[in-house]
CSV table of C-alpha atoms in Angstrom, one decimal:
chain,number,residue,atom,x,y,z
W,27,MET,CA,2.5,21.4,-36.4
W,28,SER,CA,-1.2,22.0,-35.6
W,29,ILE,CA,-3.0,23.4,-32.5
W,30,ILE,CA,-5.6,20.9,-31.2
W,31,VAL,CA,-6.9,22.7,-28.1
W,32,GLN,CA,-6.2,26.1,-26.5
W,33,ASP,CA,-6.6,26.7,-22.8
W,34,ASP,CA,-8.9,29.5,-21.9
W,35,GLU,CA,-8.0,29.7,-18.2
W,36,ALA,CA,-4.3,28.9,-17.6
W,37,GLY,CA,-3.0,32.1,-19.1
W,38,GLN,CA,-5.0,34.5,-16.8
W,39,GLY,CA,-2.2,34.8,-14.2
W,40,ASP,CA,-4.2,33.4,-11.3
W,41,ASN,CA,-2.5,30.0,-11.4
W,42,PRO,CA,1.2,29.9,-10.3
W,43,LEU,CA,1.8,26.5,-11.8
W,44,ALA,CA,0.4,27.7,-15.2
W,45,GLY,CA,2.8,30.6,-15.1
W,46,TRP,CA,5.7,28.4,-14.2
W,47,ILE,CA,5.0,26.0,-17.0
W,48,ARG,CA,4.5,28.9,-19.5
W,49,ASP,CA,7.9,30.3,-18.6
W,50,ARG,CA,9.5,26.9,-19.1
W,51,LEU,CA,7.9,26.5,-22.5
W,52,LEU,CA,8.8,30.0,-23.6
W,53,ASN,CA,12.4,29.3,-22.7
W,54,GLY,CA,12.7,25.7,-23.8
W,55,GLY,CA,10.0,25.1,-26.3
W,56,PRO,CA,7.1,22.6,-26.4
W,57,VAL,CA,7.2,19.5,-24.2
W,58,THR,CA,5.4,16.1,-24.5
W,59,PHE,CA,2.1,15.8,-22.8
W,60,ALA,CA,3.7,13.3,-20.5
W,61,THR,CA,6.1,16.0,-19.3
W,62,PHE,CA,3.3,18.4,-18.8
W,63,MET,CA,1.3,15.8,-16.9
W,64,ARG,CA,4.2,15.2,-14.6
W,65,TRP,CA,4.5,18.9,-13.9
W,66,ALA,CA,0.8,19.3,-13.4
W,67,LEU,CA,0.5,16.4,-10.9
W,68,TYR,CA,3.9,16.3,-9.2
W,69,HIS,CA,5.5,19.7,-9.2
W,70,PRO,CA,6.9,19.9,-5.7
W,71,GLU,CA,5.2,23.1,-4.7
W,72,PHE,CA,2.1,23.5,-7.0
W,73,GLY,CA,1.4,20.0,-8.4
W,74,TYR,CA,-2.0,18.4,-7.8
W,75,TYR,CA,-0.7,15.6,-5.7
W,76,SER,CA,1.9,17.8,-4.0
W,77,VAL,CA,-0.8,20.2,-2.7
W,78,GLY,CA,-2.9,17.2,-1.8
W,79,PRO,CA,-5.9,15.9,-3.8
W,80,ASP,CA,-9.5,16.2,-2.7
W,81,ILE,CA,-10.3,12.5,-2.1
W,82,GLY,CA,-13.7,11.3,-0.9
W,83,PRO,CA,-17.3,11.1,-1.9
W,84,ARG,CA,-17.6,14.9,-2.2
W,85,GLY,CA,-14.1,15.4,-3.6
W,86,ASP,CA,-12.5,15.0,-7.0
W,87,PHE,CA,-12.6,11.2,-6.8
W,88,THR,CA,-13.3,8.3,-4.4
W,89,THR,CA,-11.0,5.4,-3.8
W,90,SER,CA,-11.7,2.0,-2.2
W,91,PRO,CA,-10.2,2.8,1.2
W,92,GLU,CA,-12.3,6.0,1.4
W,93,ALA,CA,-15.4,4.0,0.4
W,94,SER,CA,-15.1,1.4,3.2
W,95,SER,CA,-12.7,0.4,5.9
W,96,ALA,CA,-13.4,-3.2,4.9
W,97,PHE,CA,-11.0,-2.7,2.0
W,98,GLY,CA,-8.1,-2.4,4.4
W,99,ARG,CA,-9.3,-5.2,6.6
W,100,LEU,CA,-9.5,-7.5,3.7
W,101,LEU,CA,-6.0,-6.5,2.5
W,102,ALA,CA,-4.8,-7.4,6.0
W,103,ILE,CA,-6.0,-10.9,5.4
W,104,HIS,CA,-4.2,-10.9,2.0
W,105,THR,CA,-1.0,-9.7,3.7
W,106,SER,CA,-1.2,-12.4,6.3
W,107,GLU,CA,-1.5,-15.0,3.5
W,108,ILE,CA,1.6,-13.6,1.8
W,109,ASP,CA,3.4,-13.7,5.1
W,110,ALA,CA,2.5,-17.4,5.5
W,111,LEU,CA,3.5,-18.1,1.8
W,112,LEU,CA,7.0,-16.7,2.6
W,113,GLY,CA,7.4,-18.8,5.7
W,114,ARG,CA,6.9,-15.8,8.1
W,115,PRO,CA,10.2,-14.0,7.7
W,116,SER,CA,11.8,-12.4,10.7
W,117,VAL,CA,11.1,-9.0,9.2
W,118,PHE,CA,8.1,-8.5,6.9
W,119,HIS,CA,8.2,-5.4,4.7
W,120,LEU,CA,4.9,-4.1,3.6
W,121,VAL,CA,5.2,-1.3,1.0
W,122,GLU,CA,2.3,0.9,-0.1
W,123,CYS,CA,2.9,3.0,-3.1
W,124,GLY,CA,0.8,6.2,-3.5
W,125,PRO,CA,-0.8,6.0,0.0
W,126,GLY,CA,-3.0,9.0,-0.4
W,127,ARG,CA,-4.1,10.5,2.9
W,128,GLY,CA,-3.1,7.3,4.7
W,129,THR,CA,-6.6,5.8,5.0
W,130,LEU,CA,-5.7,2.4,3.7
W,131,ALA,CA,-2.5,2.3,5.8
W,132,LEU,CA,-4.5,3.0,9.0
W,133,ASP,CA,-7.2,0.4,8.4
W,134,LEU,CA,-4.7,-2.2,7.4
W,135,LEU,CA,-2.3,-1.5,10.3
W,136,ASP,CA,-5.2,-1.4,12.8
W,137,GLU,CA,-6.4,-4.8,11.5
W,138,LEU,CA,-3.0,-6.4,11.6
W,139,ALA,CA,-2.3,-5.1,15.1
W,140,GLY,CA,-5.7,-6.5,16.3
W,141,SER,CA,-6.0,-9.7,14.4
W,142,TYR,CA,-2.4,-10.6,13.5
W,143,PRO,CA,-0.3,-9.4,16.3
W,144,GLN,CA,2.6,-11.8,15.6
W,145,LEU,CA,2.9,-10.4,12.0
W,146,TYR,CA,2.5,-6.8,13.3
W,147,ASP,CA,5.4,-7.4,15.6
W,148,ARG,CA,7.6,-8.3,12.7
W,149,LEU,CA,6.3,-5.6,10.4
W,150,ARG,CA,7.9,-2.6,8.7
W,151,TYR,CA,5.3,-0.6,6.8
W,152,TRP,CA,6.7,1.6,4.1
W,153,LEU,CA,4.7,4.5,2.7
W,154,VAL,CA,6.2,5.5,-0.6
W,155,GLU,CA,5.1,9.1,-1.1
W,156,VAL,CA,6.4,12.0,-3.3
W,157,SER,CA,4.1,14.6,-1.9
W,158,SER,CA,5.3,16.4,1.2
W,159,GLY,CA,1.7,17.6,1.9
W,160,LEU,CA,0.3,14.1,1.7
W,161,MET,CA,3.2,12.7,3.8
W,162,LYS,CA,2.3,15.2,6.5
W,163,ALA,CA,-1.3,14.1,6.5
W,164,GLN,CA,-0.3,10.5,6.6
W,165,LYS,CA,1.9,11.1,9.7
W,166,GLN,CA,-0.9,13.0,11.4
W,167,LEU,CA,-3.2,10.0,10.9
W,168,LEU,CA,-0.8,7.1,11.7
W,169,LEU,CA,1.4,8.6,14.5
W,170,PRO,CA,1.9,7.9,17.3
W,171,ALA,CA,-0.4,4.8,17.2
W,172,HIS,CA,1.8,3.0,14.6
W,173,ALA,CA,5.1,4.8,15.2
W,174,GLY,CA,7.0,1.6,15.8
W,175,VAL,CA,6.3,0.1,12.4
W,176,THR,CA,5.8,2.9,9.9
W,177,GLU,CA,8.5,4.5,7.7
W,178,TRP,CA,8.4,6.8,4.8
W,179,ALA,CA,10.3,6.9,1.5
W,180,GLU,CA,10.0,9.1,-1.6
W,181,SER,CA,10.8,6.3,-4.0
W,182,LEU,CA,11.3,2.6,-4.3
W,183,GLU,CA,15.0,3.2,-4.6
W,184,GLN,CA,15.2,4.2,-0.9
W,185,LEU,CA,13.8,0.9,0.3
W,186,PRO,CA,16.1,-1.9,1.5
W,187,GLY,CA,17.2,-3.9,-1.5
W,188,GLY,CA,15.9,-7.4,-1.9
W,189,PHE,CA,13.4,-7.2,0.9
W,190,ASP,CA,10.9,-10.0,1.8
W,191,GLY,CA,7.3,-9.0,1.9
W,192,ALA,CA,4.5,-7.4,-0.1
W,193,LEU,CA,3.8,-4.3,-2.1
W,194,ILE,CA,0.4,-2.7,-2.6
W,195,ALA,CA,-0.4,-0.1,-5.2
W,196,ASN,CA,-4.0,1.0,-5.2
W,197,GLU,CA,-4.8,3.5,-8.0
W,198,VAL,CA,-1.2,4.4,-8.7
W,199,ALA,CA,-0.4,3.5,-12.3
W,200,ASP,CA,-3.4,5.4,-13.7
W,201,ALA,CA,-1.8,8.7,-12.4
W,202,PHE,CA,1.6,8.1,-14.1
W,203,PRO,CA,2.4,10.6,-16.9
W,204,VAL,CA,1.3,9.2,-20.3
W,205,HIS,CA,2.3,10.0,-23.9
W,206,VAL,CA,-0.6,10.8,-26.2
W,207,LEU,CA,-0.4,9.7,-29.8
W,208,GLU,CA,-2.8,10.3,-32.7
W,209,ASN,CA,-3.3,9.2,-36.2
W,210,ARG,CA,-3.6,12.4,-38.3
W,211,GLY,CA,-3.9,11.7,-42.1
W,212,GLY,CA,-2.3,8.3,-41.8
W,213,THR,CA,0.7,9.5,-39.9
W,214,ILE,CA,1.4,9.0,-36.2
W,215,PHE,CA,1.9,12.2,-34.3
W,216,GLU,CA,2.4,12.9,-30.6
W,217,HIS,CA,0.7,15.6,-28.5
W,218,PHE,CA,2.9,18.3,-27.1
W,219,VAL,CA,2.1,21.3,-24.9
W,220,ALA,CA,3.2,24.7,-26.1
W,221,VAL,CA,2.4,28.4,-25.5
W,222,GLY,CA,-0.2,29.6,-28.0
W,223,GLU,CA,-2.1,32.8,-28.6
W,224,SER,CA,-2.3,35.3,-25.8
W,225,ASN,CA,0.2,33.3,-23.8
W,226,HIS,CA,-2.3,30.5,-23.2
W,227,LEU,CA,-1.2,26.9,-23.0
W,228,CYS,CA,-2.2,24.8,-26.0
W,229,VAL,CA,-1.9,21.2,-27.3
W,230,ILE,CA,-0.1,20.7,-30.6
W,231,THR,CA,1.0,17.7,-32.6
W,232,MET,CA,4.6,16.9,-33.5
W,233,PRO,CA,6.5,13.8,-34.5
W,234,PRO,CA,6.9,11.2,-31.7
W,235,SER,CA,9.5,12.1,-29.1
W,236,ASP,CA,10.7,8.5,-28.3
W,237,GLN,CA,11.3,5.5,-30.5
W,238,ARG,CA,9.9,3.4,-27.7
W,239,LEU,CA,6.4,4.8,-28.5
W,240,LEU,CA,6.5,3.5,-32.1
W,241,ASP,CA,8.0,0.2,-30.9
W,242,PHE,CA,5.1,-0.1,-28.5
W,243,ILE,CA,2.6,0.3,-31.3
W,244,GLU,CA,4.4,-2.3,-33.4
W,245,LYS,CA,4.8,-4.7,-30.5
W,246,TYR,CA,1.1,-4.8,-29.7
W,247,GLN,CA,0.0,-4.4,-33.3
W,248,ILE,CA,-2.1,-1.4,-32.5
W,249,GLU,CA,-4.1,-0.2,-35.6
W,250,LEU,CA,-5.0,3.4,-35.1
W,251,GLY,CA,-8.0,4.5,-37.1
W,252,PRO,CA,-8.2,8.0,-38.6
W,253,GLY,CA,-8.2,10.6,-35.9
W,254,GLN,CA,-7.9,8.0,-33.1
W,255,LYS,CA,-5.9,8.8,-30.0
W,256,ILE,CA,-4.2,6.5,-27.6
W,257,GLU,CA,-2.0,6.9,-24.5
W,258,ILE,CA,1.2,5.0,-23.8
W,259,ASN,CA,2.4,4.7,-20.3
W,260,LEU,CA,6.2,4.2,-20.4
W,261,ALA,CA,6.5,5.3,-16.8
W,262,ALA,CA,4.4,2.4,-15.6
W,263,GLU,CA,6.9,0.0,-17.3
W,264,ASP,CA,9.8,1.8,-15.6
W,265,TRP,CA,8.0,1.5,-12.3
W,266,ILE,CA,7.5,-2.3,-12.7
W,267,ALA,CA,11.2,-2.6,-13.4
W,268,GLN,CA,11.9,-0.8,-10.1
W,269,ILE,CA,9.7,-3.3,-8.3
W,270,GLY,CA,11.5,-6.1,-9.9
W,271,ARG,CA,14.9,-4.7,-8.7
W,272,THR,CA,13.7,-4.0,-5.2
W,273,LEU,CA,11.6,-7.0,-4.3
W,274,GLY,CA,13.5,-10.0,-3.1
W,275,ARG,CA,10.8,-12.5,-2.2
W,276,GLY,CA,7.1,-11.6,-2.1
W,277,VAL,CA,4.0,-10.5,-3.9
W,278,ALA,CA,3.1,-7.2,-5.5
W,279,THR,CA,-0.6,-6.3,-5.7
W,280,VAL,CA,-1.6,-3.8,-8.3
W,281,ILE,CA,-5.1,-2.5,-8.2
W,282,ASP,CA,-6.4,0.0,-10.8
W,283,TYR,CA,-8.9,0.7,-13.5
W,284,GLY,CA,-7.9,-0.3,-17.0
W,285,ASP,CA,-8.1,-3.0,-19.6
W,286,THR,CA,-6.0,-5.5,-21.5
W,287,SER,CA,-4.7,-5.4,-25.1
W,288,PRO,CA,-6.1,-5.2,-27.7
W,289,ALA,CA,-9.3,-3.9,-26.1
W,290,ARG,CA,-7.3,-1.2,-24.3
W,291,TYR,CA,-6.7,0.5,-27.7
W,292,SER,CA,-10.0,-0.3,-29.4
W,293,GLU,CA,-11.3,2.2,-31.9
W,294,ALA,CA,-14.4,2.3,-29.7
W,295,ARG,CA,-12.2,4.6,-27.5
W,296,LYS,CA,-11.4,6.8,-30.5
W,297,GLU,CA,-10.7,9.8,-28.2
W,298,GLY,CA,-8.5,7.8,-25.9
W,299,SER,CA,-9.0,7.3,-22.2
W,300,LEU,CA,-7.2,10.3,-20.7
W,301,LEU,CA,-9.5,12.4,-18.5
W,302,GLY,CA,-9.4,15.3,-16.1
W,303,TYR,CA,-11.4,15.3,-12.9
W,304,ARG,CA,-12.3,18.2,-10.7
W,305,GLY,CA,-15.0,18.3,-8.0
W,306,GLY,CA,-16.2,14.9,-9.0
W,307,SER,CA,-16.9,15.8,-12.6
W,308,VAL,CA,-15.0,15.3,-15.8
W,309,THR,CA,-13.3,18.5,-17.0
W,310,ASP,CA,-13.4,19.9,-20.6
W,311,ASN,CA,-9.7,20.9,-21.0
W,312,LEU,CA,-6.7,18.8,-19.9
W,313,VAL,CA,-4.3,21.7,-20.0
W,314,ALA,CA,-6.6,24.1,-18.1
W,315,ASN,CA,-5.7,24.9,-14.5
W,316,PRO,CA,-2.7,22.6,-14.1
W,317,GLY,CA,-2.3,21.5,-10.5
W,318,LYS,CA,-6.0,22.1,-9.9
W,319,GLN,CA,-7.4,18.9,-11.6
W,320,ASP,CA,-6.6,15.3,-11.6
W,321,LEU,CA,-5.3,13.7,-14.8
W,322,THR,CA,-5.7,10.0,-15.3
W,323,ALA,CA,-5.7,7.3,-18.0
W,324,LEU,CA,-6.7,3.6,-18.3
W,325,VAL,CA,-3.9,1.2,-17.3
W,326,ASP,CA,-2.7,-1.3,-19.9
W,327,PHE,CA,-2.5,-4.5,-17.8
W,328,THR,CA,-1.1,-6.5,-20.7
W,329,ALA,CA,1.9,-4.1,-20.9
W,330,ILE,CA,2.2,-4.3,-17.1
W,331,GLU,CA,2.4,-8.1,-17.2
W,332,ASP,CA,4.9,-8.1,-20.0
W,333,ALA,CA,7.1,-5.5,-18.2
W,334,ALA,CA,6.9,-7.7,-15.0
W,335,LEU,CA,8.0,-10.8,-16.9
W,336,ALA,CA,10.9,-8.9,-18.4
W,337,ASN,CA,12.1,-7.8,-15.0
W,338,GLY,CA,12.2,-11.0,-13.0
W,339,LEU,CA,8.6,-11.1,-11.8
W,340,THR,CA,6.0,-13.8,-12.5
W,341,VAL,CA,2.3,-13.3,-13.0
W,342,VAL,CA,0.2,-15.0,-10.3
W,343,GLY,CA,-3.1,-13.9,-11.8
W,344,LEU,CA,-5.4,-11.1,-13.0
W,345,THR,CA,-8.9,-10.7,-11.6
W,346,ARG,CA,-11.5,-8.1,-10.9
W,347,GLN,CA,-11.6,-6.3,-7.5
W,348,ALA,CA,-15.1,-7.7,-6.7
W,349,ASN,CA,-13.9,-11.3,-7.2
W,350,PHE,CA,-10.6,-10.5,-5.3
W,351,LEU,CA,-12.5,-9.1,-2.3
W,352,LEU,CA,-15.1,-11.9,-2.3
W,353,GLY,CA,-12.3,-14.4,-2.3
W,354,LEU,CA,-10.8,-12.7,0.8
W,355,GLY,CA,-14.1,-13.0,2.7
W,356,LEU,CA,-16.2,-10.0,1.8
W,357,GLY,CA,-19.8,-11.1,2.6
W,358,THR,CA,-18.6,-13.9,5.0
W,359,THR,CA,-15.8,-12.9,7.4
W,360,VAL,CA,-16.4,-9.2,6.6
W,361,THR,CA,-20.1,-8.3,6.4
W,362,ALA,CA,-22.5,-5.4,6.7
W,363,VAL,CA,-24.5,-7.0,9.5
W,364,ALA,CA,-25.3,-4.4,12.1
W,365,SER,CA,-25.0,-4.9,15.8
W,366,ARG,CA,-28.1,-4.2,18.0
W,367,ASP,CA,-26.7,-1.0,19.4
W,368,GLU,CA,-25.5,0.4,16.0
W,369,GLU,CA,-27.3,3.4,14.7
W,370,LEU,CA,-29.3,2.8,11.5
W,371,SER,CA,-27.5,5.6,9.6
W,372,ILE,CA,-24.1,3.9,10.4
W,373,ALA,CA,-25.4,0.5,9.5
W,374,LEU,CA,-26.7,1.8,6.1
W,375,ALA,CA,-23.4,3.7,5.5
W,376,ASN,CA,-21.4,0.5,6.1
W,377,ARG,CA,-23.6,-1.5,3.7
W,378,ARG,CA,-23.3,1.2,1.0
W,379,GLY,CA,-19.5,1.1,1.5
W,380,LEU,CA,-19.3,-2.6,1.0
W,381,HIS,CA,-21.5,-2.5,-2.0
W,382,ALA,CA,-19.3,0.3,-3.5
W,383,LEU,CA,-16.2,-2.0,-3.3
W,384,VAL,CA,-17.8,-4.7,-5.4
W,385,ASN,CA,-20.1,-2.6,-7.6
W,386,PRO,CA,-19.5,-4.0,-11.1
W,387,GLU,CA,-20.2,-0.6,-12.6
W,388,GLY,CA,-17.7,1.1,-10.3
W,389,LEU,CA,-14.8,0.0,-8.0
W,390,GLY,CA,-15.7,-3.6,-8.4
W,391,LYS,CA,-14.7,-3.7,-12.0
W,392,PHE,CA,-11.1,-2.5,-11.3
W,393,HIS,CA,-8.4,-5.0,-12.1
W,394,VAL,CA,-6.3,-6.7,-9.5
W,395,LEU,CA,-2.9,-8.0,-10.7
W,396,LEU,CA,-0.8,-10.2,-8.5
W,397,LEU,CA,2.9,-10.4,-9.4
W,398,ALA,CA,5.4,-12.6,-7.5
W,399,LYS,CA,9.1,-13.1,-7.1
W,400,GLY,CA,10.9,-15.9,-5.3
W,401,VAL,CA,7.7,-17.9,-4.7
W,402,GLY,CA,6.0,-20.7,-6.7
W,403,VAL,CA,3.3,-19.3,-8.8
W,404,GLU,CA,1.0,-22.4,-8.6
W,405,ASN,CA,1.5,-22.4,-4.8
W,406,ALA,CA,0.6,-18.7,-4.6
W,407,ARG,CA,-2.6,-19.2,-6.7
W,408,VAL,CA,-3.8,-21.9,-4.4
W,409,ARG,CA,-2.9,-20.2,-1.1
W,410,LEU,CA,-3.9,-16.6,-1.8
W,411,SER,CA,-7.6,-16.4,-1.3
W,412,GLY,CA,-8.0,-13.4,-3.6
W,413,MET,CA,-7.4,-15.7,-6.5
W,414,LYS,CA,-10.2,-18.1,-5.6
W,415,TYR,CA,-12.6,-16.5,-8.0
W,416,ALA,CA,-10.1,-15.2,-10.5
W,417,ASN,CA,-11.7,-16.9,-13.5
W,418,VAL,CA,-15.3,-16.2,-12.5
W,419,GLY,CA,-17.2,-13.6,-14.6
């Protein structure tokens, strides 16, 4: 066992979650970084997402819905195409995982109500949210305007089994707890969190906690160089399995930042991809101030696809967000053209927002993965406009 990093802040007594974690570790021993990450992000009282993350241009991070309302309007088009693909079922279930403050839900529902009223009348919009704080914010934003169609659930298991419809997950999988592995002297070790000197939290290495981690390395033929670190997201695979069990007929749309194998585990990322964010900046210590910073890692879209195929889903396609949104009409049906009575500042802000969605150095390079069940893949590829430019660039 060796200590990799020691926290200089969490042991100072001013962070209730740090104290809670420290007590658990003193009583039960070290835990995997995945367990620590789950506590830090999702502890019901003090977790980062339970308290409510600071989302937006001046916050810890900015998401596509916060960048521009066009994101929700374009996803409304995508939703209407899925509805048509399914033959317009009598009840169309639209599930959003990790809905944040409810910004995407509001834009999407407003657009469906205004432009697709027949679909809106058949709609049940599920917000799957584990944070009571965020759930409260979502209800304040969406009610009473959309009270007739919105419902909340804490997990996919609470949804009606075998529903017809669509699922949207925008920047969800990158926040699932990950296991961290490292090649130390030719041996694969896993990162654990323990209590070190002066009662501070620290990261140590121990043998891997789960055989699935070593199986994952073997399956994808990952060659770890000396000192190289990688993250393995077993929770994402479990989540995909839940989608496979819950979805009857429809399309799941997974939008996130990540990469595909083998590039996802390239030695060019020797330190791995796990990062902490606070106040819009990368933080220096992942175990410092648990509950006060976001923790996130690149999504492995190859592993997501494989998990989908193993759980009754089919892969419609994988593309970049810029291509996906352009296919749905960004720049044609949805533009930044200002009306005569629109203030210049508003017009410029709208233009900046649209550019942010397709910026190849930012949100535009996110991956968009479409997974289907109960529908023909070739038919979906032709009829879903987001796949129009899937093979471009």
